[in-house]
Amino acid sequence: MAGDVPDVVALAKALIDCESVTPAQGAVFDVLEAALIPLGFDVDRFVVGESPDGPVENLLAVRGAGGQHLAFAGHLDVVPPGPGWASDPFCTERRGGLLYGRGAVDMKGAVAAFVTACASGPAVGTTSLIITGDEEGPATHGTRALIARMAERGIRPHLCIVGEPTSHARLGDTIKIGRRGSVNMWIDVPGRQGHVAYPHLADNPIPRLIAALAEIGALVLDTGGAWFQPSNIEVTDLEVGNPATNMIPSSARARLSIRFSDAHCGDDLANRIGAIVDRHAPGASVVAKVSGEAFLTPPGALSDLVAGAIRATLGIEPELSTTGGTSDARFLSRLCPTVEFGLVNATMHKLDEAVAIADLHDLVAVYSAILRAALRR
Ligand SMILES: [Zn+2]
């Protein structure tokens, strides 16, 4: 199979060169499929629904049957590049040991490393790639659709590695074993507009909103745990938009963002906030959007396996962390123990996103070590 081993740098470049701002479909998946077929993977591609921005493509690739089953999971969509790049974000440029392009670290570089690691993987057990085109967007038709597809086909991995860029200062320093959950809320307190001099003919919504926010601001959701910092509620916007000095406004609005540990679930938090608002401001509208539930894979067999692979390959001891935003590991962790490990995240979502070429090769070595250890368990 040696002749088929894809070059991780060439494959990363080919993936980056396919413009795939979320939601992704088409060419970038063609490149991945073409790399997987010669390695013996059965590749299942499917397009789902209509995200607000268009259809989403997903890819499920499986090799082998039975035995231990390790899944590598990730995404091929990227965030928009924005203006101001030193080189074309969708035409990879190599400068000074770095590969520049949108998605270099988040996370086409890791997807290329998955494939290259699989090329030399052991001929036992089952290996799969769970790759979506909708992680950076609403994630409605992405990994969740892949999990449904896997359930239909009776495919269930024993362990899952998500290739998000978890490393902080250098490759290998951080494994994510969990992430906090997130819920955003919009509160709109109605009143009745009128003249400040005639308050009995008007109804000022501002004191009611302030009273509700004061109680919400004083809530202690928890004091943190072994693996999570304390959950927090932040008021992120407060808006009345009243330009007049002598007018009582007709409504007052606020927006909240809550980040929470695995001690909570998004809907319960939203209901709790809704009840407080209702007590201070009956009739107010409260809209909540849970953008992700928290997850935790407690330290154990999987984190030991990944940490062991990093130690053996790179000679450093990774830290286990639950910091950062949400990721698709929140869905995958319901299937099987899931942790995230990938490239250095210093440039993710930024101008001039770049990956060190040496890191790409090292990541292949770590993923290969994980694969060997996982499949031969
Ligand atoms: Zn990502």
Short mmCIF file of N, CA and C and ligand atoms in Angstrom, two decimals, residues 75 106-107 135-136 164-165, ligand 1:
data_model
loop_
_atom_site.label_atom_id
_atom_site.label_comp_id
_atom_site.label_asym_id
_atom_site.label_seq_id
_atom_site.Cartn_x
_atom_site.Cartn_y
_atom_site.Cartn_z
N HIS A 75 -14.53 18.48 9.98
CA HIS A 75 -15.34 19.23 9.01
C HIS A 75 -14.46 19.81 7.90
N ASP A 106 -8.02 24.86 10.90
CA ASP A 106 -9.41 24.58 11.32
C ASP A 106 -10.26 24.28 10.10
N MET A 107 -10.28 22.99 9.68
CA MET A 107 -9.41 21.94 10.11
C MET A 107 -9.04 21.00 8.97
N GLU A 135 -20.08 22.60 10.11
CA GLU A 135 -19.70 22.69 11.52
C GLU A 135 -19.62 24.15 11.92
N GLU A 136 -19.12 24.97 11.02
CA GLU A 136 -18.95 26.40 11.32
C GLU A 136 -20.26 27.17 11.21
N GLU A 164 -10.31 18.97 15.86
CA GLU A 164 -10.30 20.44 16.02
C GLU A 164 -8.92 20.89 16.49
N PRO A 165 -8.55 22.13 16.16
CA PRO A 165 -7.24 22.63 16.60
C PRO A 165 -7.23 22.94 18.09
ZN ZN B 1 -13.27 23.64 13.43
#
